[in-house]
């Protein structure tokens, strides 16, 4: 008995390390090393012509204390949170409908089709839709509903709109995957036991697809929070997001330590966000 | 009486062009243990779903006492269902599963606790109160589903093949338990099954269905002993069918001449005319089998000589397949009271006599369009 126990546990350890080795190398090379470089850079002096001087300095963090960056951080959180909320509000009913539809594979294809076009092209396409010479303005002008252009681009709302557009498929797919596995007879059972339609959704469906909802949340919030391209193309140059600031400091600003420090801030907020979402899930299980 | 009666009146259900139910009329008395019995796809679940409120009839009405059930949404019907898959909520533990309907009704925590405990003790699972459904065995899940369905104090309990996922022994046990729960709560049970033994052993009455129609309604005894037609006779238990022409009609009996078997006499429970073609059924256990020519036979009987060409020994009984000629094999069932002492043992390929009392044969079907 003891022998076999000892054996099986030893085997587990051996195979565990062997199997996880590729993963370990992968993570080290592509995640830990770059993160370490960023951390190092943030504690160094900036070089006039870009890059860093290998001298210890806290200047980057002093610069970061500037209230302008705090405002940008708040604006970034605002945009990421709003985008996540709207994306989820659209993704949940869409995924539910897809999972219950007869035409599942066709609808899935519709979700995937946008991926065939480059992401940047699709973002630029929004200029053709929302711009002063875009479809909507032209249509409203021609029909005489408005007399002058409506400026729809280069503000937070436009950024949120395009974020929702971009990340909706990423939010729908995990939700679809879990709703498709959901046993819909549970909803009938809930109705049978006295629940109204909305009660059966909130008390039975939502708790059972919680892990899918959290995945969708993360799939939307993380890329939205660290986004660079969308605010750069669609957003207001004055109320930018952290991603665009990092790019600016790296290029025209020639302040790599500051860019690194902002990157660390961004990663920190993201990690906190992920921890909050996932720990909530654990708490719910504990309470029940 | 805690239960309600259910009247299913002229109900049709059409999916696209397909008649899943065809003019179904069922009258279930308050407090009855009523079974819907029929082969797969005959429409049993469809009836239950319409009573529960998850489907609507294409035509017809369903009454509970004197209210039209169809006007109420499922959550307003005093009816609860035990689903075939149990449908326990996987994210809630046993306690919360049973408390679910009570929380919806905003009972106090104290009342909820009392009711949950009362119903858990009804199904004898008090010690599993904080387990998750995934930690329960099939039979335990089943019982939780029963407790949850009963906690609302419904007037009618619908059970859709609740035992089909259990092994044979547990099924027997749960069946008895269901029966005693039925006696205890006194509400109406509508029990769906395709297992005739299940239906026969616990039901007050049974409706036998096939292809969307109700073929016969009656007590288990009536259904087994006097099947209304060939389908029912065949579906409920095993039987021997003999096809033949009526050659003589007497006041209680008829003489039938069969191409395969020869002449037999049957009890006349239907009106038949001389010359019509009929199907006769004789249950295998009603046929006696002996090695010697039987003595002291009753006044009216059918006797044949045959060869026991195949036999299946089952311990408490033996199934014989007796060829009376090249064309016809009788199924005969013999219960063993004192196997070796009373009876000469019959072996494979031995010549035997089989006979049955004329009152044990019935005409189940009269063919219409033949003279
Ligand atoms: N939503 C539906 N659409 C089309 N046909 C259906 C639908 N639901 C049921 N049917 C058909 O109606 C018939 C009766 O189905 P039902 O589920 O009532 O059978 P059942 O008697 O419960 O069978 P089983 O013993 O296999 O559960 C079947 O032929 C089935 O294919
Ligand atoms: Mg069924």
XYZ file of C-alpha atoms and ligand atoms in Angstrom:
691
model
C 0.000 0.000 0.000
C 2.619 2.525 1.086
C 4.924 1.403 -1.691
C 2.348 1.961 -4.388
C 1.378 5.312 -2.922
C 4.965 6.456 -2.836
C 5.486 5.249 -6.362
C 2.481 6.975 -7.828
C 3.301 10.261 -6.162
C 6.905 10.082 -7.365
C 5.749 9.369 -10.897
C 3.438 12.346 -10.798
C 6.266 14.685 -9.818
C 8.573 13.367 -12.524
C 6.071 13.582 -15.321
C 4.827 16.924 -14.050
C 8.213 18.612 -14.452
C 8.890 16.954 -17.788
C 5.564 17.932 -19.243
C 5.674 21.490 -17.976
C 9.186 22.156 -19.245
C 8.196 23.522 -22.693
C 5.605 25.732 -21.011
C 8.246 26.940 -18.564
C 10.679 27.857 -21.358
C 7.905 29.534 -23.286
C 6.806 31.641 -20.317
C 10.373 32.532 -19.369
C 11.382 33.663 -22.831
C 8.259 35.477 -23.860
C 6.870 36.748 -20.596
C 9.260 36.844 -17.676
C 12.343 38.113 -19.546
C 10.528 40.991 -21.307
C 8.807 41.950 -18.053
C 12.152 41.959 -16.273
C 13.644 44.186 -18.972
C 10.753 46.639 -18.625
C 11.178 46.721 -14.849
C 14.922 47.320 -15.241
C 14.443 50.107 -17.779
C 11.977 51.903 -15.542
C 14.663 52.273 -12.875
C 17.272 53.709 -15.268
C 18.134 57.098 -16.647
C 16.725 58.100 -20.010
C 19.004 58.530 -22.976
C 18.565 61.716 -25.027
C 18.399 59.790 -28.286
C 16.116 57.018 -27.123
C 17.059 53.974 -25.090
C 18.438 54.078 -21.538
C 21.665 54.828 -19.728
C 22.528 51.979 -17.349
C 22.400 54.198 -14.271
C 19.947 53.770 -11.409
C 17.304 56.514 -11.251
C 13.812 57.076 -9.874
C 13.125 59.917 -12.294
C 10.570 57.900 -14.305
C 8.416 57.340 -11.218
C 8.703 61.002 -10.239
C 7.429 61.898 -13.714
C 4.620 59.379 -13.314
C 3.322 61.198 -10.211
C 2.240 63.994 -12.486
C -1.555 64.404 -12.269
C -1.857 64.374 -16.065
C -0.964 60.684 -16.044
C -3.447 59.998 -13.286
C -6.188 61.550 -15.433
C -5.146 59.359 -18.356
C -5.204 56.301 -16.110
C -8.757 57.146 -15.013
C -9.810 57.738 -18.607
C -8.298 54.388 -19.612
C -10.172 52.594 -16.841
C -13.379 54.391 -17.804
C -13.106 53.396 -21.465
C -12.126 49.785 -20.666
C -14.945 49.339 -18.141
C -17.614 50.894 -20.365
C -16.446 48.844 -23.350
C -16.542 45.663 -21.260
C -20.045 46.384 -19.965
C -21.518 47.129 -23.391
C -19.712 44.200 -24.996
C -21.080 41.802 -22.414
C -24.595 43.185 -22.634
C -24.519 42.445 -26.352
C -22.562 39.201 -26.155
C -24.819 37.413 -23.656
C -28.059 37.515 -25.649
C -26.186 36.888 -28.904
C -24.433 33.807 -27.530
C -27.674 32.557 -26.015
C -29.498 32.968 -29.285
C -26.690 31.286 -31.222
C -26.568 28.314 -28.859
C -30.315 27.723 -29.175
C -30.573 28.393 -32.895
C -30.930 25.758 -35.598
C -28.293 27.580 -37.652
C -25.443 27.404 -35.135
C -22.626 26.815 -37.603
C -23.813 29.529 -39.966
C -24.028 32.079 -37.154
C -20.602 30.995 -35.959
C -19.278 31.674 -39.446
C -20.757 35.184 -39.323
C -18.912 35.810 -36.080
C -15.635 34.624 -37.557
C -15.835 36.410 -40.933
C -14.567 39.780 -39.597
C -11.313 38.046 -38.617
C -10.569 37.560 -42.303
C -9.930 41.292 -42.621
C -7.013 42.964 -40.914
C -7.877 44.569 -37.593
C -6.408 47.977 -38.535
C -8.358 48.084 -41.783
C -11.537 47.407 -39.868
C -10.735 50.233 -37.455
C -10.051 52.632 -40.323
C -13.330 51.529 -41.887
C -15.079 53.151 -38.933
C -13.744 56.505 -40.123
C -15.584 55.890 -43.351
C -18.720 55.259 -41.318
C -18.525 57.926 -38.619
C -16.350 60.632 -40.213
C -17.541 64.014 -41.448
C -17.577 62.604 -44.968
C -18.741 59.221 -43.707
C -21.925 57.341 -44.547
C -23.949 58.525 -41.599
C -23.208 62.253 -41.946
C -23.679 62.139 -45.712
C -26.975 60.317 -45.359
C -28.310 62.725 -42.725
C -27.180 65.764 -44.733
C -28.744 64.497 -47.972
C -32.062 63.729 -46.296
C -31.946 67.180 -44.663
C -32.227 65.908 -41.145
C -29.132 67.889 -40.139
C -27.652 71.074 -41.576
C -24.043 70.662 -40.476
C -21.734 67.697 -39.826
C -21.978 65.928 -36.500
C -18.518 65.280 -35.128
C -18.737 61.647 -34.141
C -15.068 60.719 -34.205
C -12.137 61.557 -31.915
C -13.877 61.228 -28.573
C -14.292 58.584 -25.867
C -17.669 57.413 -27.146
C -16.248 56.623 -30.570
C -13.416 54.680 -28.922
C -15.882 52.709 -26.797
C -18.032 51.965 -29.848
C -15.116 50.599 -31.859
C -13.812 48.657 -28.848
C -17.199 46.982 -28.469
C -17.195 46.223 -32.187
C -13.682 44.751 -32.021
C -13.998 42.614 -28.918
C -17.580 41.414 -29.311
C -16.561 38.187 -31.123
C -13.977 37.413 -28.441
C -16.673 37.814 -25.811
C -19.285 35.820 -27.707
C -17.153 32.741 -28.346
C -16.459 31.649 -24.734
C -20.048 32.442 -23.790
C -21.350 30.455 -26.730
C -19.120 27.513 -25.808
C -20.471 27.338 -22.268
C -24.115 28.101 -23.070
C -24.083 25.388 -25.696
C -23.138 22.886 -22.996
C -25.762 24.240 -20.609
C -28.648 21.858 -19.917
C -31.692 23.889 -20.882
C -34.019 21.483 -19.109
C -32.721 23.198 -15.946
C -34.598 26.320 -17.028
C -37.753 24.277 -17.487
C -37.183 22.746 -14.057
C -36.873 26.238 -12.584
C -40.081 27.341 -14.266
C -41.743 24.164 -13.056
C -40.718 24.989 -9.490
C -42.277 28.427 -9.662
C -39.676 30.730 -11.203
C -40.712 33.405 -13.679
C -38.800 33.656 -16.930
C -36.391 36.290 -15.648
C -35.952 34.518 -12.310
C -34.972 31.332 -14.127
C -32.372 33.267 -16.125
C -30.847 35.114 -13.168
C -30.959 32.276 -10.659
C -30.115 29.330 -12.883
C -28.601 30.309 -16.222
C -26.248 33.086 -15.098
C -24.729 31.210 -12.123
C -24.118 28.161 -14.296
C -22.336 30.061 -17.055
C -20.364 32.226 -14.637
C -16.972 30.937 -15.756
C -17.839 31.815 -19.374
C -18.903 35.296 -18.333
C -15.631 35.843 -16.480
C -13.625 34.620 -19.462
C -15.534 37.040 -21.686
C -14.946 39.847 -19.209
C -11.205 39.209 -19.241
C -11.066 38.755 -23.019
C -12.631 42.206 -23.371
C -11.214 44.122 -20.444
C -7.542 43.187 -20.834
C -7.106 44.110 -24.523
C -9.350 47.163 -24.117
C -7.354 48.422 -21.146
C -3.987 48.075 -22.871
C -5.236 49.195 -26.243
C -3.139 51.380 -28.492
C -4.468 51.306 -32.059
C -8.104 52.198 -31.470
C -7.569 55.339 -29.338
C -4.723 56.325 -31.653
C -6.914 56.192 -34.768
C -10.387 57.003 -33.416
C -9.727 58.742 -30.084
C -9.187 62.282 -28.848
C -5.501 63.227 -28.835
C -5.911 65.063 -25.504
C -7.723 62.436 -23.424
C -5.659 59.508 -24.533
C -5.291 56.065 -23.080
C -2.200 54.626 -21.387
C -1.317 52.548 -24.459
C -0.979 55.596 -26.680
C 1.040 57.444 -24.035
C 3.525 54.565 -23.831
C 3.929 54.636 -27.608
C 4.404 58.396 -27.576
C 7.059 58.289 -24.858
C 8.871 55.488 -26.656
C 8.962 57.333 -29.970
C 8.631 61.118 -30.076
C 9.023 61.518 -26.302
C 12.284 59.518 -26.270
C 11.675 58.623 -22.652
C 12.023 54.866 -22.366
C 12.166 54.739 -18.563
C 8.862 56.615 -18.345
C 7.292 54.357 -20.999
C 8.477 51.356 -18.962
C 7.081 52.779 -15.743
C 3.683 53.367 -17.381
C 3.795 49.820 -18.745
C 4.324 48.544 -15.226
C 1.380 50.586 -14.019
C -0.756 49.147 -16.813
C 0.269 45.575 -16.023
C -0.358 46.157 -12.330
C -3.893 47.448 -12.863
C -4.636 44.552 -15.246
C -3.363 41.973 -12.755
C -5.438 43.549 -9.997
C -8.464 43.457 -12.295
C -7.947 39.783 -13.127
C -7.484 38.902 -9.469
C -10.669 40.720 -8.536
C -12.718 38.916 -11.204
C -11.340 35.465 -10.488
C -11.395 35.743 -6.707
C -15.041 36.764 -6.887
C -15.745 33.497 -8.616
C -14.116 31.569 -5.788
C -16.055 33.524 -3.175
C -19.334 32.679 -4.837
C -18.490 28.991 -4.641
C -17.539 29.323 -0.992
C -20.754 31.083 -0.040
C -22.805 28.322 -1.591
C -57.826 14.748 -0.527
C -54.569 16.595 -1.337
C -54.518 15.784 -5.028
C -56.444 17.118 -7.978
C -58.027 15.427 -10.927
C -56.719 16.010 -14.425
C -58.852 15.871 -17.535
C -57.145 15.727 -20.897
C -59.880 16.400 -23.439
C -59.609 15.772 -27.179
C -55.983 16.790 -27.243
C -54.026 16.746 -30.483
C -50.404 17.685 -30.928
C -49.035 18.197 -34.383
C -45.331 18.830 -35.058
C -45.109 20.090 -38.620
C -47.191 17.366 -40.285
C -46.609 14.719 -37.698
C -49.368 13.755 -35.261
C -47.496 13.202 -31.996
C -50.862 12.946 -30.207
C -54.110 12.012 -31.818
C -57.350 12.822 -30.002
C -56.144 11.869 -26.538
C -58.729 11.675 -23.773
C -57.577 10.852 -20.274
C -59.453 11.251 -17.029
C -57.287 11.016 -13.955
C -58.905 10.908 -10.544
C -57.612 12.875 -7.578
C -55.016 10.915 -5.646
C -54.624 8.252 -8.284
C -51.311 6.627 -9.245
C -51.820 6.789 -12.984
C -49.361 5.429 -15.530
C -48.862 6.312 -19.161
C -47.355 3.238 -20.756
C -46.166 2.827 -24.308
C -43.168 2.275 -26.538
C -40.582 4.941 -27.243
C -41.888 7.854 -29.265
C -45.573 7.211 -28.598
C -46.158 10.656 -27.081
C -45.955 10.064 -23.322
C -43.497 12.875 -22.653
C -45.493 15.174 -24.895
C -48.570 14.713 -22.683
C -46.570 15.397 -19.527
C -44.978 18.495 -21.046
C -48.405 19.857 -21.886
C -49.685 19.252 -18.362
C -46.508 20.853 -16.973
C -46.865 23.816 -19.337
C -43.777 23.396 -21.531
C -45.751 22.596 -24.665
C -49.177 23.595 -25.874
C -51.681 21.261 -27.450
C -52.465 22.037 -31.079
C -56.043 21.337 -30.171
C -58.060 20.404 -27.078
C -58.153 21.369 -23.416
C -56.551 20.189 -20.209
C -58.403 20.754 -16.930
C -57.115 20.578 -13.391
C -60.192 20.173 -11.211
C -62.321 22.794 -12.916
C -59.668 25.254 -14.071
C -58.344 25.347 -17.587
C -54.654 24.591 -17.112
C -53.688 25.952 -20.509
C -54.376 29.506 -19.368
C -51.635 29.318 -16.706
C -47.872 29.630 -17.281
C -45.804 26.699 -15.950
C -44.795 28.524 -12.773
C -48.444 29.157 -11.846
C -49.583 25.551 -12.243
C -50.005 23.499 -9.057
C -48.112 20.731 -10.782
C -44.480 19.672 -10.401
C -42.350 17.495 -12.613
C -39.600 14.989 -11.985
C -37.502 15.142 -15.098
C -35.934 12.094 -16.657
C -32.466 13.629 -16.134
C -33.498 14.853 -12.639
C -32.522 18.437 -13.584
C -30.941 19.204 -10.223
C -29.291 22.624 -10.255
C -25.557 21.853 -10.401
C -24.469 25.109 -8.753
C -26.628 24.593 -5.670
C -26.183 22.014 -2.927
C -28.909 19.610 -1.851
C -30.319 22.031 0.700
C -30.489 24.940 -1.747
C -31.930 22.758 -4.497
C -34.850 21.831 -2.302
C -35.101 25.374 -0.929
C -35.239 26.842 -4.445
C -39.039 26.940 -4.825
C -39.402 28.185 -1.239
C -36.957 31.063 -1.760
C -38.952 32.142 -4.790
C -42.006 32.316 -2.563
C -40.019 34.358 -0.019
C -40.513 32.019 2.911
C -38.583 32.869 6.067
C -35.267 31.122 6.673
C -36.825 29.194 9.559
C -39.743 27.899 7.486
C -37.403 26.948 4.653
C -35.232 24.960 7.019
C -38.198 23.077 8.452
C -39.702 22.248 5.084
C -36.398 21.166 3.540
C -35.718 18.882 6.477
C -39.200 17.423 6.406
C -38.924 16.580 2.718
C -35.400 15.258 3.021
C -36.542 12.858 5.709
C -39.395 11.786 3.449
C -36.812 10.553 0.948
C -34.412 9.446 3.736
C -31.421 11.558 2.734
C -30.964 13.825 5.763
C -27.240 13.168 6.021
C -26.505 14.424 2.502
C -27.927 17.882 3.033
C -24.771 19.845 2.164
C -23.538 17.769 -0.765
C -23.442 19.095 -4.302
C -25.497 17.191 -6.920
C -22.294 15.962 -8.580
C -21.402 14.142 -5.358
C -24.608 12.101 -5.288
C -25.341 8.687 -6.752
C -28.081 8.240 -9.350
C -30.599 6.974 -6.823
C -29.817 9.816 -4.431
C -30.228 12.434 -7.180
C -33.538 10.847 -7.971
C -34.688 11.209 -4.394
C -33.552 14.817 -4.167
C -35.541 15.520 -7.305
C -38.582 13.974 -5.624
C -38.053 15.975 -2.445
C -37.654 19.186 -4.448
C -40.784 18.528 -6.480
C -42.837 17.799 -3.362
C -41.682 20.751 -1.268
C -44.079 23.028 -3.155
C -46.967 20.771 -2.119
C -48.230 20.326 -5.671
C -51.636 18.864 -6.428
C -50.213 16.650 -9.117
C -46.747 15.141 -9.519
C -45.546 14.311 -13.016
C -42.835 11.667 -13.299
C -41.138 11.167 -16.660
C -39.442 7.756 -16.654
C -37.871 8.612 -13.313
C -36.303 5.199 -12.838
C -34.845 4.592 -16.272
C -31.326 5.686 -15.312
C -31.121 3.291 -12.351
C -29.971 -0.320 -12.289
C -32.558 -3.068 -12.014
C -32.302 -3.656 -8.291
C -32.364 0.009 -7.338
C -35.256 0.535 -9.734
C -37.317 -2.046 -7.877
C -36.467 -0.429 -4.575
C -37.257 3.122 -5.753
C -40.517 1.933 -7.239
C -41.669 0.681 -3.864
C -40.443 3.903 -2.294
C -42.397 5.966 -4.815
C -45.453 3.925 -3.970
C -45.084 4.573 -0.260
C -44.423 8.285 -0.868
C -47.599 8.344 -2.923
C -49.519 6.827 -0.031
C -47.959 9.298 2.372
C -48.568 12.565 0.483
C -51.826 11.476 -1.128
C -51.485 13.596 -4.271
C -52.077 12.535 -7.845
C -49.104 10.840 -9.533
C -48.834 10.669 -13.311
C -46.088 8.211 -14.058
C -44.599 7.800 -17.516
C -42.809 4.593 -18.387
C -42.160 2.207 -21.217
C -41.564 -0.628 -18.774
C -44.714 -2.707 -18.384
C -43.535 -4.340 -15.145
C -43.093 -0.932 -13.529
C -46.521 0.185 -14.621
C -48.267 -3.031 -13.599
C -46.748 -3.172 -10.160
C -47.625 0.269 -8.779
C -50.420 1.849 -10.809
C -54.030 2.247 -9.867
C -54.791 2.641 -13.531
C -52.794 2.522 -16.747
C -53.300 4.149 -20.125
C -51.564 2.135 -22.834
C -50.482 4.263 -25.778
C -49.064 3.710 -29.208
C -48.289 6.165 -31.993
C -50.026 9.089 -30.337
C -53.217 7.247 -29.468
C -54.570 5.852 -26.227
C -55.434 2.219 -26.909
C -56.720 1.076 -23.550
C -57.311 2.474 -20.085
C -57.793 0.172 -17.138
C -56.446 -1.353 -13.967
C -53.237 -3.393 -14.292
C -55.371 -6.515 -13.983
C -57.738 -5.489 -16.773
C -54.892 -4.473 -19.062
C -53.053 -7.731 -18.580
C -55.943 -10.151 -18.510
C -58.223 -8.556 -21.069
C -56.090 -6.575 -23.494
C -58.188 -4.453 -25.817
C -56.266 -5.288 -28.950
C -53.328 -7.129 -30.416
C -50.871 -4.326 -29.685
C -51.756 -4.152 -26.000
C -51.683 -7.930 -25.635
C -48.256 -8.062 -27.178
C -46.839 -5.031 -25.394
C -47.944 -6.075 -21.920
C -46.201 -9.346 -21.223
C -45.584 -12.210 -23.597
C -48.347 -14.028 -25.350
C -49.237 -16.549 -28.054
C -51.265 -15.250 -30.969
C -53.353 -17.673 -32.988
C -55.042 -16.473 -36.152
C -58.060 -18.365 -37.434
C -61.604 -18.369 -38.833
C -64.680 -18.678 -36.638
C -66.415 -21.889 -37.567
C -68.966 -22.163 -34.777
C -70.489 -19.661 -32.321
C -71.974 -20.998 -29.087
C -73.422 -18.931 -26.225
C -70.178 -18.630 -24.207
C -67.550 -20.041 -26.499
C -66.544 -20.068 -30.135
C -64.774 -22.674 -32.188
C -61.976 -21.363 -34.274
C -60.127 -23.201 -36.931
C -56.575 -22.130 -37.506
C -54.424 -23.122 -40.445
C -51.376 -23.444 -38.227
C -52.694 -24.974 -35.051
C -55.948 -26.700 -35.853
C -59.234 -26.297 -34.045
C -59.387 -24.430 -30.744
C -62.135 -23.149 -28.479
C -62.049 -19.664 -26.995
C -64.031 -17.651 -24.523
C -66.346 -15.142 -26.234
C -65.794 -11.687 -24.783
C -66.584 -9.945 -28.066
C -69.378 -10.488 -30.529
C -68.116 -12.380 -33.554
C -69.823 -13.811 -36.564
C -69.296 -17.135 -38.149
C -66.688 -16.887 -40.889
C -64.826 -13.830 -39.648
C -61.073 -13.923 -39.136
C -59.932 -13.376 -35.550
C -56.752 -13.208 -33.482
C -56.724 -15.164 -30.255
C -54.276 -14.655 -27.411
C -53.229 -17.136 -24.747
C -50.683 -16.098 -22.124
C -47.746 -18.530 -21.777
C -48.239 -18.965 -18.039
C -51.833 -20.079 -18.603
C -50.674 -23.083 -20.588
C -49.820 -26.233 -18.654
C -47.150 -28.587 -19.836
C -46.732 -32.259 -18.882
C -44.838 -35.291 -20.085
C -47.703 -37.721 -19.493
C -51.142 -37.271 -20.925
C -52.902 -35.123 -18.290
C -55.616 -36.619 -16.086
C -58.587 -34.762 -14.555
C -58.781 -32.005 -17.163
C -61.472 -29.317 -16.792
C -64.682 -29.573 -18.780
C -63.578 -27.235 -21.528
C -59.977 -27.191 -22.641
C -57.633 -27.168 -25.607
C -55.066 -29.966 -25.691
C -52.128 -30.371 -28.039
C -49.249 -32.752 -28.415
C -45.917 -31.214 -29.218
C -42.177 -31.313 -28.899
C -40.259 -29.127 -26.444
C -37.636 -28.016 -28.909
C -36.115 -25.300 -26.832
C -36.173 -24.440 -23.171
C -34.719 -21.676 -21.059
C -34.223 -22.450 -17.405
C -34.548 -19.343 -15.231
C -34.447 -20.771 -11.743
C -37.882 -19.918 -10.515
C -39.416 -20.820 -13.842
C -38.693 -22.387 -17.204
C -39.692 -21.026 -20.610
C -40.589 -23.750 -23.096
C -40.946 -23.390 -26.830
C -43.210 -26.193 -27.885
C -43.653 -27.018 -31.574
C -47.099 -28.501 -32.175
C -46.239 -28.867 -35.861
C -43.808 -27.327 -38.348
C -45.799 -24.116 -38.491
C -46.546 -23.157 -34.925
C -44.537 -22.848 -31.727
C -46.251 -22.207 -28.391
C -44.493 -20.228 -25.699
C -45.186 -21.932 -22.377
C -44.125 -20.768 -18.962
C -43.827 -23.092 -16.002
C -43.330 -21.914 -12.440
C -41.432 -24.335 -10.250
C -43.078 -25.102 -6.955
C -41.179 -28.261 -6.088
C -39.078 -28.810 -9.144
C -37.944 -32.398 -8.979
C -40.499 -33.881 -6.611
C -43.747 -32.944 -8.336
C -42.847 -33.064 -11.946
C -41.002 -35.274 -14.259
C -38.256 -33.076 -15.624
C -38.811 -32.164 -19.243
C -35.673 -32.171 -21.363
C -34.831 -30.759 -24.779
C -36.631 -32.419 -27.712
C -38.996 -34.407 -25.514
C -42.560 -35.039 -26.517
C -45.016 -33.178 -24.276
C -48.668 -32.376 -23.834
C -49.812 -28.790 -23.491
C -53.285 -27.708 -22.556
C -55.173 -24.674 -21.290
C -58.595 -23.885 -19.995
C -60.826 -22.441 -22.708
C -61.610 -19.430 -20.473
C -57.955 -18.362 -20.669
C -58.018 -17.684 -24.406
C -59.442 -14.400 -25.717
C -60.254 -12.910 -29.047
C -58.196 -9.689 -29.177
C -58.934 -8.580 -32.671
C -61.554 -9.236 -35.306
C -60.404 -8.440 -38.810
C -62.903 -6.091 -40.366
C -62.784 -6.343 -44.118
C -62.797 -10.108 -44.471
C -65.889 -12.257 -44.691
N -40.246 19.442 -30.679
C -40.576 18.416 -31.485
N -40.563 18.567 -32.819
C -40.903 17.542 -33.638
N -41.287 16.334 -33.225
C -41.320 16.114 -31.900
C -40.971 17.140 -30.950
N -41.099 16.639 -29.708
C -41.504 15.347 -29.864
N -41.642 15.034 -31.173
C -42.087 13.732 -31.695
O -43.264 13.360 -31.057
C -43.269 11.966 -30.793
C -43.562 11.717 -29.346
O -42.475 12.142 -28.571
P -42.399 11.927 -27.019
O -41.173 12.583 -26.528
O -43.681 12.327 -26.385
O -42.225 10.344 -26.918
P -42.178 9.416 -25.636
O -43.400 8.587 -25.660
O -41.926 10.225 -24.427
O -40.923 8.495 -25.958
P -39.739 7.984 -25.006
O -40.246 6.780 -24.298
O -38.683 7.618 -25.987
O -39.348 9.110 -24.120
C -41.929 11.436 -31.252
O -42.095 10.780 -32.479
C -41.075 12.650 -31.401
O -40.187 12.506 -32.471
Mg -40.214 10.492 -23.143
